[in-house]
Amino acid sequence: MAQVLKEEVRNRILDAAEKVFYKNDYRGAKLTEIAKEADIPVALIYTYFKNKEVLFDAVVSSVYINFDSAFIEEESLEKGSASERFDEVGEKYIHELLKERKKLIILMDKSSGTKHADAKQKLISQMQVHIEVSLKRQSKEEYDPMLAHILASNFTEGLLEIARHYQSEKWAKDILKLIARCYYKGVESL
């Protein structure tokens, strides 16, 4: 029974921390506010988490972005266009991220002052490398690397805008499909 209570308290702390970090960001969040939200004494937080940074890590750990596996899986597909490979592989990874969209936003927008402060830039860099590989595979022309960087930045920000303005799973899927279509085939494809 005690173990169940410990897990329940830990989960209350994590849920409260997610709400407070989402509202205030890492620097603005106070452990006293998290404790109040969790309806526990502030000292109890230290029983579960060494400090605010460790608590923040625990909140964002489930969504910490590492698209390498998605990119590797997509690039390993032998056939199909880049958009078909995205439909088959990339989309499912993104929808998993959107299920935890508040944590994604905390990680990408609200992590200043933590070791995760560069998470968005890391994602953009991973995406840029992926785009450069795709361009080399599909085009005979060589492009300035800034093109891949701009496309990666735009796609990442589009994903975050979906997370920030999330309305429903269906809405997110529909918007993501439209963004992917524009991304792969241009605005005139709409």
XYZ file of N, CA, C and O in Angstrom:
760
model
N 0.822 -1.213 0.000
C 0.000 0.000 0.000
C 0.855 1.261 0.000
O 0.558 2.198 -0.711
N 1.947 1.267 0.797
C 2.818 2.441 0.859
C 3.433 2.741 -0.501
O 3.591 3.894 -0.874
N 3.794 1.701 -1.249
C 4.385 1.885 -2.570
C 3.394 2.572 -3.514
O 3.770 3.446 -4.284
N 2.122 2.192 -3.437
C 1.095 2.808 -4.267
C 0.973 4.286 -3.922
O 0.889 5.145 -4.790
N 1.005 4.610 -2.643
C 0.919 5.994 -2.213
C 2.130 6.783 -2.705
O 1.996 7.916 -3.161
N 3.309 6.198 -2.620
C 4.512 6.876 -3.091
C 4.395 7.188 -4.582
O 4.732 8.283 -5.016
N 3.937 6.224 -5.344
C 3.793 6.425 -6.790
C 2.735 7.486 -7.077
O 2.907 8.324 -7.961
N 1.663 7.466 -6.321
C 0.590 8.442 -6.509
C 1.089 9.852 -6.185
O 0.813 10.799 -6.931
N 1.854 10.008 -5.120
C 2.406 11.322 -4.761
C 3.398 11.781 -5.825
O 3.375 12.940 -6.257
N 4.263 10.887 -6.273
C 5.240 11.226 -7.317
C 4.515 11.698 -8.581
O 4.896 12.697 -9.194
N 3.456 10.991 -8.960
C 2.692 11.380 -10.154
C 1.995 12.728 -9.968
O 1.910 13.519 -10.909
N 1.498 12.995 -8.765
C 0.879 14.301 -8.481
C 1.908 15.419 -8.617
O 1.616 16.486 -9.154
N 3.109 15.165 -8.128
C 4.182 16.160 -8.249
C 4.509 16.402 -9.726
O 4.622 17.545 -10.168
N 4.643 15.319 -10.491
C 4.954 15.463 -11.919
C 3.843 16.198 -12.668
O 4.122 17.063 -13.505
N 2.587 15.856 -12.386
C 1.461 16.539 -13.044
C 1.447 18.023 -12.683
O 1.240 18.885 -13.547
N 1.662 18.321 -11.409
C 1.685 19.717 -10.962
C 2.849 20.462 -11.593
O 2.702 21.606 -12.046
N 4.004 19.825 -11.651
C 5.185 20.453 -12.250
C 4.942 20.745 -13.723
O 5.311 21.813 -14.225
N 4.317 19.807 -14.425
C 4.009 20.039 -15.836
C 3.144 21.286 -15.992
O 3.412 22.140 -16.845
N 2.125 21.415 -15.167
C 1.241 22.587 -15.254
C 2.003 23.881 -14.971
O 1.844 24.872 -15.681
N 2.828 23.864 -13.942
C 3.544 25.081 -13.550
C 4.641 25.429 -14.556
O 4.806 26.598 -14.923
N 5.392 24.442 -15.037
C 6.414 24.717 -16.051
C 5.769 25.212 -17.341
O 6.310 26.086 -18.018
N 4.625 24.660 -17.693
C 3.920 25.084 -18.910
C 3.462 26.541 -18.776
O 3.566 27.321 -19.703
N 2.982 26.879 -17.613
C 2.479 28.231 -17.375
C 3.619 29.245 -17.237
O 3.542 30.341 -17.781
N 4.676 28.889 -16.517
C 5.690 29.863 -16.130
C 7.057 29.681 -16.766
O 7.881 30.565 -16.642
N 7.374 28.589 -17.352
C 8.673 28.158 -17.838
C 9.562 27.745 -16.665
O 9.172 27.891 -15.509
N 10.743 27.218 -16.991
C 11.622 26.686 -15.940
C 12.036 27.763 -14.946
O 11.924 27.584 -13.736
N 12.520 28.873 -15.464
C 13.031 29.923 -14.575
C 11.943 30.537 -13.710
O 12.187 30.891 -12.562
N 10.747 30.682 -14.240
C 9.660 31.306 -13.491
C 8.939 30.367 -12.536
O 8.188 30.821 -11.668
N 9.147 29.076 -12.711
C 8.465 28.091 -11.861
C 9.088 28.070 -10.468
O 10.303 28.127 -10.318
N 8.255 27.984 -9.482
C 8.697 27.900 -8.083
C 8.220 26.576 -7.496
O 7.089 26.136 -7.742
N 9.091 25.953 -6.730
C 8.712 24.682 -6.100
C 7.529 24.875 -5.150
O 6.704 23.968 -5.015
N 7.414 26.044 -4.544
C 6.269 26.298 -3.673
C 4.961 26.258 -4.461
O 3.950 25.739 -3.985
N 4.994 26.789 -5.693
C 3.798 26.761 -6.541
C 3.482 25.323 -6.981
O 2.318 24.928 -7.048
N 4.515 24.560 -7.289
C 4.322 23.158 -7.670
C 3.730 22.377 -6.497
O 2.784 21.607 -6.671
N 4.260 22.604 -5.305
C 3.748 21.924 -4.111
C 2.282 22.286 -3.864
O 1.459 21.421 -3.548
N 1.967 23.557 -4.023
C 0.581 23.999 -3.837
C -0.343 23.316 -4.843
O -1.414 22.830 -4.492
N 0.089 23.268 -6.111
C -0.701 22.611 -7.165
C -0.887 21.126 -6.868
O -1.945 20.557 -7.142
N 0.144 20.486 -6.303
C 0.084 19.052 -5.984
C -0.583 18.793 -4.636
O -0.822 17.639 -4.277
N -0.856 19.859 -3.907
C -1.467 19.772 -2.578
C -0.617 18.928 -1.618
O -1.107 18.004 -0.973
N 0.664 19.287 -1.569
C 1.621 18.616 -0.681
C 2.546 19.667 -0.076
O 2.664 20.766 -0.622
N 3.223 19.341 1.016
C 4.235 20.271 1.538
C 5.424 20.332 0.573
O 5.797 19.319 -0.033
N 6.034 21.503 0.433
C 7.138 21.676 -0.505
C 8.296 20.733 -0.183
O 8.972 20.228 -1.085
N 8.532 20.459 1.089
C 9.630 19.567 1.479
C 9.454 18.167 0.900
O 10.445 17.467 0.653
N 8.213 17.746 0.667
C 7.965 16.408 0.127
C 8.497 16.270 -1.304
O 8.881 15.167 -1.717
N 8.557 17.362 -2.034
C 9.117 17.307 -3.393
C 10.542 16.781 -3.339
O 10.947 15.964 -4.168
N 11.308 17.224 -2.335
C 12.713 16.815 -2.216
C 12.867 15.338 -1.862
O 13.933 14.770 -2.046
N 11.821 14.704 -1.403
C 11.851 13.262 -1.156
C 11.924 12.508 -2.481
O 12.512 11.436 -2.565
N 11.342 13.091 -3.507
C 11.255 12.439 -4.812
C 12.244 12.993 -5.835
O 12.668 12.271 -6.733
N 12.565 14.271 -5.713
C 13.422 14.941 -6.698
C 14.451 15.802 -5.971
O 14.086 16.601 -5.108
N 15.700 15.647 -6.354
C 16.805 16.336 -5.673
C 16.642 17.861 -5.703
O 16.931 18.546 -4.730
N 16.171 18.379 -6.854
C 16.003 19.827 -7.007
C 15.069 20.102 -8.188
O 14.580 19.170 -8.826
N 14.863 21.354 -8.482
C 13.948 21.745 -9.561
C 14.438 21.244 -10.915
O 13.630 20.820 -11.748
N 15.747 21.248 -11.128
C 16.279 20.793 -12.412
C 16.007 19.304 -12.640
O 15.614 18.893 -13.733
N 16.171 18.494 -11.607
C 15.897 17.055 -11.722
C 14.400 16.836 -11.966
O 14.012 15.977 -12.761
N 13.575 17.619 -11.313
C 12.126 17.539 -11.531
C 11.790 17.920 -12.976
O 11.003 17.235 -13.638
N 12.405 18.979 -13.479
C 12.178 19.382 -14.868
C 12.581 18.256 -15.820
O 11.836 17.931 -16.750
N 13.750 17.657 -15.582
C 14.211 16.532 -16.415
C 13.180 15.414 -16.435
O 12.911 14.824 -17.481
N 12.608 15.118 -15.274
C 11.616 14.045 -15.187
C 10.362 14.392 -15.992
O 9.765 13.512 -16.620
N 9.983 15.652 -15.986
C 8.790 16.073 -16.735
C 9.005 15.918 -18.240
O 8.149 15.406 -18.946
N 10.167 16.336 -18.740
C 10.377 16.339 -20.193
C 11.008 15.059 -20.726
O 11.071 14.870 -21.944
N 11.443 14.171 -19.851
C 12.179 12.981 -20.313
C 11.378 12.105 -21.271
O 11.946 11.516 -22.186
N 10.081 12.042 -21.106
C 9.278 11.161 -21.965
C 9.132 11.686 -23.388
O 8.762 10.932 -24.276
N 9.433 12.956 -23.602
C 9.298 13.497 -24.953
C 10.603 14.054 -25.498
O 10.599 14.659 -26.562
N 11.691 13.861 -24.760
C 12.939 14.444 -25.239
C 13.168 13.974 -26.670
O 13.120 12.795 -26.990
N 13.395 14.922 -27.534
C 13.416 14.651 -28.963
C 14.700 13.967 -29.391
O 15.774 14.476 -29.190
N 14.515 12.795 -29.997
C 15.611 12.151 -30.700
C 14.987 11.507 -31.924
O 14.505 10.390 -31.873
N 14.961 12.258 -32.993
C 14.333 11.791 -34.212
C 15.221 10.836 -34.994
O 14.818 10.337 -36.029
N 16.433 10.607 -34.492
C 17.355 9.744 -35.239
C 16.694 8.434 -35.652
O 16.807 8.023 -36.799
N 16.003 7.792 -34.714
C 15.396 6.501 -35.051
C 14.322 6.659 -36.126
O 14.210 5.824 -37.024
N 13.541 7.739 -36.070
C 12.523 7.978 -37.105
C 13.192 8.240 -38.449
O 12.775 7.702 -39.474
N 14.250 9.062 -38.435
C 14.943 9.366 -39.675
C 15.601 8.117 -40.260
O 15.541 7.882 -41.465
N 16.215 7.328 -39.412
C 16.873 6.097 -39.879
C 15.842 5.148 -40.474
O 16.049 4.581 -41.549
N 14.719 4.989 -39.788
C 13.670 4.099 -40.297
C 13.144 4.605 -41.637
O 12.978 3.838 -42.574
N 12.915 5.914 -41.736
C 12.393 6.480 -42.981
C 13.408 6.333 -44.111
O 13.058 5.977 -45.232
N 14.669 6.610 -43.819
C 15.696 6.533 -44.860
C 15.999 5.096 -45.279
O 16.490 4.860 -46.376
N 15.683 4.133 -44.418
C 15.942 2.733 -44.759
C 14.913 2.175 -45.743
O 15.140 1.125 -46.335
N 13.788 2.875 -45.885
C 12.788 2.424 -46.849
C 13.362 2.570 -48.246
O 13.849 3.634 -48.618
N 13.334 1.510 -48.980
C 13.955 1.493 -50.305
C 13.159 2.250 -51.353
O 13.715 2.889 -52.219
N 11.847 2.170 -51.273
C 11.059 2.762 -52.345
C 10.169 3.874 -51.830
O 9.963 4.030 -50.641
N 9.661 4.590 -52.787
C 8.738 5.665 -52.467
C 9.432 7.013 -52.428
O 10.633 7.113 -52.212
N 8.637 8.033 -52.636
C 9.149 9.397 -52.576
C 9.340 9.794 -51.120
O 8.906 9.093 -50.203
N 9.967 10.935 -50.914
C 10.171 11.430 -49.551
C 8.824 11.614 -48.845
O 8.686 11.280 -47.671
N 7.837 12.112 -49.561
C 6.525 12.314 -48.933
C 5.865 10.987 -48.591
O 5.208 10.867 -47.550
N 6.031 9.969 -49.421
C 5.454 8.647 -49.125
C 6.147 8.026 -47.914
O 5.499 7.407 -47.071
N 7.465 8.222 -47.816
C 8.194 7.705 -46.653
C 7.766 8.437 -45.384
O 7.624 7.836 -44.331
N 7.524 9.738 -45.501
C 7.029 10.492 -44.347
C 5.668 9.959 -43.918
O 5.421 9.761 -42.733
N 4.779 9.739 -44.887
C 3.449 9.215 -44.570
C 3.547 7.874 -43.848
O 2.772 7.594 -42.938
N 4.496 7.050 -44.261
C 4.616 5.709 -43.691
C 5.298 5.705 -42.324
O 4.927 4.932 -41.450
N 6.275 6.572 -42.124
C 7.082 6.506 -40.904
C 6.998 7.774 -40.059
O 6.648 7.730 -38.883
N 7.325 8.909 -40.654
C 7.472 10.146 -39.891
C 6.224 10.594 -39.172
O 6.282 11.078 -38.035
N 5.104 10.436 -39.836
C 3.842 10.905 -39.269
C 3.529 10.236 -37.931
O 3.079 10.891 -37.000
N 3.791 8.938 -37.828
C 3.462 8.250 -36.564
C 4.323 8.771 -35.409
O 3.838 8.916 -34.293
N 5.586 9.081 -35.673
C 6.441 9.626 -34.626
C 5.929 10.990 -34.169
O 5.926 11.295 -32.974
N 5.523 11.802 -35.105
C 5.036 13.136 -34.768
C 3.738 13.049 -33.973
O 3.546 13.773 -33.000
N 2.854 12.146 -34.341
C 1.602 12.016 -33.592
C 1.849 11.533 -32.164
O 1.128 11.930 -31.251
N 2.867 10.711 -31.977
C 3.229 10.306 -30.614
C 3.698 11.521 -29.811
O 3.353 11.660 -28.639
N 4.464 12.396 -30.434
C 4.904 13.623 -29.764
C 3.720 14.510 -29.388
O 3.685 15.083 -28.309
N 2.773 14.618 -30.296
C 1.635 15.500 -30.053
C 0.737 14.996 -28.935
O 0.003 15.785 -28.337
N 0.807 13.717 -28.628
C 0.038 13.191 -27.494
C 0.529 13.804 -26.186
O -0.208 13.885 -25.222
N 1.793 14.226 -26.175
C 2.366 14.866 -24.991
C 2.802 16.289 -25.340
O 3.876 16.739 -24.991
N 1.919 16.993 -26.026
C 2.246 18.300 -26.581
C 2.656 19.328 -25.535
O 3.530 20.149 -25.793
N 2.064 19.307 -24.354
C 2.464 20.285 -23.336
C 3.906 20.057 -22.917
O 4.671 21.007 -22.746
N 4.290 18.818 -22.772
C 5.680 18.514 -22.427
C 6.615 18.904 -23.574
O 7.722 19.388 -23.339
N 6.169 18.700 -24.806
C 6.954 19.109 -25.967
C 7.166 20.622 -25.954
O 8.278 21.105 -26.168
N 6.120 21.373 -25.672
C 6.219 22.835 -25.613
C 7.129 23.262 -24.464
O 7.952 24.176 -24.616
N 7.005 22.601 -23.328
C 7.887 22.906 -22.199
C 9.339 22.702 -22.610
O 10.199 23.551 -22.372
N 9.622 21.587 -23.246
C 10.980 21.280 -23.672
C 11.496 22.284 -24.686
O 12.623 22.779 -24.586
N 10.687 22.604 -25.679
C 11.141 23.451 -26.781
C 11.097 24.945 -26.475
O 11.957 25.691 -26.944
N 10.108 25.386 -25.722
C 9.902 26.823 -25.514
C 10.197 27.316 -24.103
O 10.330 28.509 -23.893
N 10.239 26.421 -23.140
C 10.252 26.860 -21.752
C 11.404 26.256 -20.941
O 11.304 26.098 -19.732
N 12.480 25.887 -21.619
C 13.580 25.198 -20.939
C 14.820 26.065 -20.752
O 15.879 25.557 -20.370
N 14.719 27.356 -20.985
C 15.860 28.251 -20.781
C 16.344 28.134 -19.335
O 15.552 28.127 -18.397
N 17.662 27.999 -19.186
C 18.230 27.834 -17.851
C 18.468 26.385 -17.475
O 18.944 26.099 -16.386
N 18.127 25.468 -18.388
C 18.360 24.041 -18.127
C 19.328 23.492 -19.170
O 19.642 24.154 -20.154
N 19.718 22.255 -18.970
C 20.579 21.593 -19.956
C 19.842 21.334 -21.269
O 20.447 20.969 -22.263
N 18.533 21.530 -21.271
C 17.707 21.301 -22.457
C 17.443 22.579 -23.254
O 16.662 22.563 -24.200
N 18.078 23.673 -22.877
C 17.788 24.973 -23.495
C 17.979 24.961 -25.013
O 17.328 25.724 -25.721
N 18.825 24.076 -25.509
C 19.075 24.029 -26.955
C 18.320 22.896 -27.650
O 18.650 22.523 -28.779
N 17.288 22.375 -27.037
C 16.535 21.246 -27.594
C 15.956 21.573 -28.966
O 16.012 20.746 -29.885
N 15.408 22.774 -29.119
C 14.824 23.144 -30.410
C 15.902 23.193 -31.492
O 15.707 22.691 -32.603
N 17.050 23.766 -31.175
C 18.131 23.833 -32.152
C 18.655 22.441 -32.499
O 19.010 22.183 -33.649
N 18.690 21.556 -31.520
C 19.108 20.176 -31.798
C 18.131 19.503 -32.755
O 18.546 18.805 -33.683
N 16.846 19.700 -32.535
C 15.846 19.124 -33.428
C 15.990 19.692 -34.832
O 15.952 18.960 -35.820
N 16.175 21.000 -34.927
C 16.350 21.630 -36.241
C 17.588 21.064 -36.928
O 17.552 20.751 -38.126
N 18.671 20.880 -36.186
C 19.902 20.325 -36.765
C 19.695 18.898 -37.259
O 20.165 18.533 -38.346
N 18.985 18.081 -36.468
C 18.695 16.712 -36.899
C 17.851 16.726 -38.168
O 18.099 15.959 -39.101
N 16.856 17.592 -38.188
C 15.982 17.703 -39.354
C 16.781 18.195 -40.563
O 16.598 17.703 -41.685
N 17.673 19.140 -40.356
C 18.483 19.674 -41.444
C 19.336 18.576 -42.078
O 19.393 18.466 -43.307
N 19.980 17.769 -41.264
C 20.799 16.668 -41.786
C 19.921 15.725 -42.599
O 20.296 15.288 -43.692
N 18.750 15.414 -42.084
C 17.817 14.528 -42.786
C 17.438 15.118 -44.148
O 17.420 14.410 -45.159
N 17.153 16.400 -44.184
C 16.773 17.049 -45.443
C 17.946 17.048 -46.415
O 17.768 16.790 -47.615
N 19.137 17.321 -45.923
C 20.321 17.309 -46.791
C 20.530 15.935 -47.419
O 20.819 15.829 -48.621
N 20.347 14.878 -46.619
C 20.473 13.509 -47.142
C 19.411 13.270 -48.218
O 19.706 12.717 -49.286
N 18.185 13.694 -47.959
C 17.099 13.509 -48.932
C 17.363 14.278 -50.217
O 17.109 13.771 -51.313
N 17.854 15.503 -50.074
C 18.149 16.302 -51.272
C 19.241 15.645 -52.106
O 19.144 15.606 -53.339
N 20.265 15.133 -51.476
C 21.345 14.462 -52.206
C 20.837 13.207 -52.905
O 21.258 12.885 -54.003
N 19.910 12.504 -52.250
C 19.365 11.271 -52.805
C 18.486 11.547 -54.009
O 18.509 10.804 -54.984
N 17.704 12.622 -53.967
C 16.676 12.834 -54.972
C 16.991 13.893 -56.017
O 16.295 13.985 -57.009
N 18.015 14.701 -55.801
C 18.271 15.793 -56.734
C 19.677 15.698 -57.310
O 20.620 15.336 -56.619
N 19.778 16.055 -58.567
C 21.087 16.087 -59.226
C 21.789 17.414 -58.946
O 22.988 17.535 -59.091
N 21.008 18.389 -58.538
C 21.537 19.713 -58.267
C 22.044 19.790 -56.823
O 21.490 19.163 -55.926
N 23.090 20.577 -56.608
C 23.601 20.783 -55.257
C 23.074 22.123 -54.745
O 23.166 23.135 -55.424
N 22.530 22.109 -53.528
C 21.910 23.301 -52.959
C 22.740 23.846 -51.800
O 23.427 23.100 -51.106
N 22.607 25.136 -51.601
C 23.234 25.800 -50.461
C 22.657 25.161 -49.190
O 21.434 24.992 -49.079
N 23.493 24.784 -48.210
C 23.002 24.166 -46.974
C 21.976 25.026 -46.234
O 21.186 24.500 -45.440
N 21.961 26.322 -46.497
C 20.981 27.185 -45.837
C 19.556 26.793 -46.222
O 18.637 26.947 -45.413
N 19.358 26.264 -47.414
C 18.026 25.813 -47.817
C 17.529 24.736 -46.866
O 16.401 24.807 -46.359
N 18.355 23.737 -46.595
C 17.957 22.655 -45.686
C 17.705 23.205 -44.285
O 16.773 22.780 -43.601
N 18.515 24.163 -43.864
C 18.322 24.760 -42.534
C 16.985 25.492 -42.443
O 16.242 25.341 -41.475
N 16.672 26.276 -43.482
C 15.403 27.020 -43.489
C 14.221 26.059 -43.506
O 13.253 26.236 -42.758
N 14.281 25.033 -44.337
C 13.194 24.047 -44.378
C 13.039 23.343 -43.034
O 11.915 23.128 -42.554
N 14.153 22.982 -42.409
C 14.113 22.309 -41.102
C 13.520 23.227 -40.040
O 12.692 22.799 -39.227
N 13.927 24.493 -40.060
C 13.386 25.461 -39.090
C 11.887 25.636 -39.277
O 11.122 25.657 -38.310
N 11.470 25.767 -40.535
C 10.045 25.964 -40.818
C 9.214 24.752 -40.408
O 8.136 24.893 -39.833
N 9.715 23.557 -40.711
C 8.955 22.356 -40.351
C 8.859 22.209 -38.835
O 7.796 21.908 -38.295
N 9.970 22.452 -38.143
C 9.978 22.352 -36.677
C 9.014 23.360 -36.072
O 8.226 23.016 -35.180
N 9.059 24.587 -36.554
C 8.152 25.600 -36.012
C 6.704 25.265 -36.351
O 5.805 25.494 -35.533
N 6.455 24.692 -37.524
C 5.100 24.253 -37.866
C 4.595 23.197 -36.905
O 3.448 23.242 -36.447
N 5.447 22.233 -36.587
C 5.085 21.191 -35.618
C 4.761 21.816 -34.262
O 3.764 21.463 -33.622
N 5.565 22.766 -33.838
C 5.324 23.417 -32.543
C 4.054 24.255 -32.567
O 3.330 24.318 -31.567
N 3.754 24.873 -33.688
C 2.505 25.633 -33.792
C 1.292 24.701 -33.674
O 0.292 25.058 -33.062
N 1.394 23.515 -34.255
C 0.315 22.533 -34.081
C 0.167 22.203 -32.595
O -0.947 22.163 -32.073
N 1.277 21.981 -31.917
C 1.236 21.658 -30.488
C 0.677 22.830 -29.674
O -0.139 22.625 -28.770
N 1.092 24.036 -29.993
C 0.652 25.217 -29.230
C -0.836 25.503 -29.404
O -1.482 26.016 -28.497
N -1.370 25.202 -30.584
C -2.766 25.550 -30.886
C -3.654 24.314 -31.021
O -4.731 24.383 -31.616
N -3.213 23.215 -30.464
C -3.878 21.921 -30.567
C -5.374 22.034 -30.232
O -5.752 22.628 -29.229
N -6.189 21.450 -31.105
C -7.637 21.446 -30.888
C -8.169 20.034 -30.654
O -9.047 19.834 -29.830
N -7.658 19.098 -31.426
C -8.074 17.706 -31.279
C -7.088 16.850 -32.071
O -6.333 17.367 -32.900
N -7.142 15.547 -31.848
C -6.255 14.653 -32.586
C -6.546 14.719 -34.090
O -5.634 14.783 -34.904
N -7.819 14.731 -34.447
C -8.188 14.810 -35.866
C -7.687 16.111 -36.478
O -7.114 16.119 -37.560
N -7.888 17.221 -35.781
C -7.419 18.512 -36.271
C -5.906 18.482 -36.491
O -5.416 18.915 -37.537
N -5.167 17.956 -35.520
C -3.703 17.892 -35.622
C -3.274 17.031 -36.812
O -2.366 17.408 -37.558
N -3.937 15.892 -36.997
C -3.601 15.021 -38.136
C -3.872 15.721 -39.462
O -3.062 15.644 -40.391
N -5.011 16.409 -39.544
C -5.363 17.111 -40.782
C -4.372 18.231 -41.090
O -3.908 18.373 -42.229
N -4.049 19.024 -40.085
C -3.101 20.129 -40.284
C -1.719 19.587 -40.631
O -1.045 20.104 -41.527
N -1.290 18.532 -39.960
C 0.017 17.940 -40.245
C 0.080 17.432 -41.682
O 1.077 17.626 -42.372
N -0.997 16.797 -42.141
C -1.030 16.320 -43.530
C -0.909 17.488 -44.515
O -0.202 17.392 -45.516
N -1.598 18.588 -44.224
C -1.517 19.763 -45.102
C -0.108 20.367 -45.085
O 0.420 20.733 -46.140
N 0.486 20.467 -43.919
C 1.849 21.004 -43.829
C 2.814 20.101 -44.584
O 3.663 20.583 -45.339
N 2.676 18.797 -44.393
C 3.565 17.858 -45.089
C 3.369 17.967 -46.603
O 4.347 17.943 -47.358
N 2.128 18.106 -47.047
C 1.880 18.242 -48.485
C 2.554 19.504 -49.014
O 3.220 19.482 -50.046
N 2.384 20.619 -48.312
C 3.048 21.866 -48.718
C 4.557 21.712 -48.677
O 5.272 22.187 -49.557
N 5.038 21.058 -47.662
C 6.462 20.860 -47.479
C 7.057 20.062 -48.634
O 8.102 20.414 -49.173
N 6.372 18.997 -49.035
C 6.907 18.127 -50.090
C 6.512 18.551 -51.484
O 7.254 18.326 -52.434
N 5.320 19.149 -51.656
C 4.828 19.409 -53.008
C 4.542 20.874 -53.295
O 4.154 21.214 -54.405
N 4.645 21.724 -52.298
C 4.435 23.143 -52.493
C 3.014 23.575 -52.217
O 2.088 22.765 -52.178
N 2.857 24.869 -52.011
C 1.554 25.452 -51.680
C 0.555 25.238 -52.815
O -0.642 25.077 -52.579
N 1.023 25.187 -54.040
C 0.111 25.011 -55.166
C -0.546 23.643 -55.180
O -1.501 23.404 -55.926
N -0.083 22.718 -54.340
C -0.685 21.381 -54.278
C -1.997 21.384 -53.493
O -2.736 20.416 -53.529
N -2.283 22.472 -52.815
C -3.511 22.530 -51.986
C -4.748 22.743 -52.826
O -4.785 23.323 -53.832
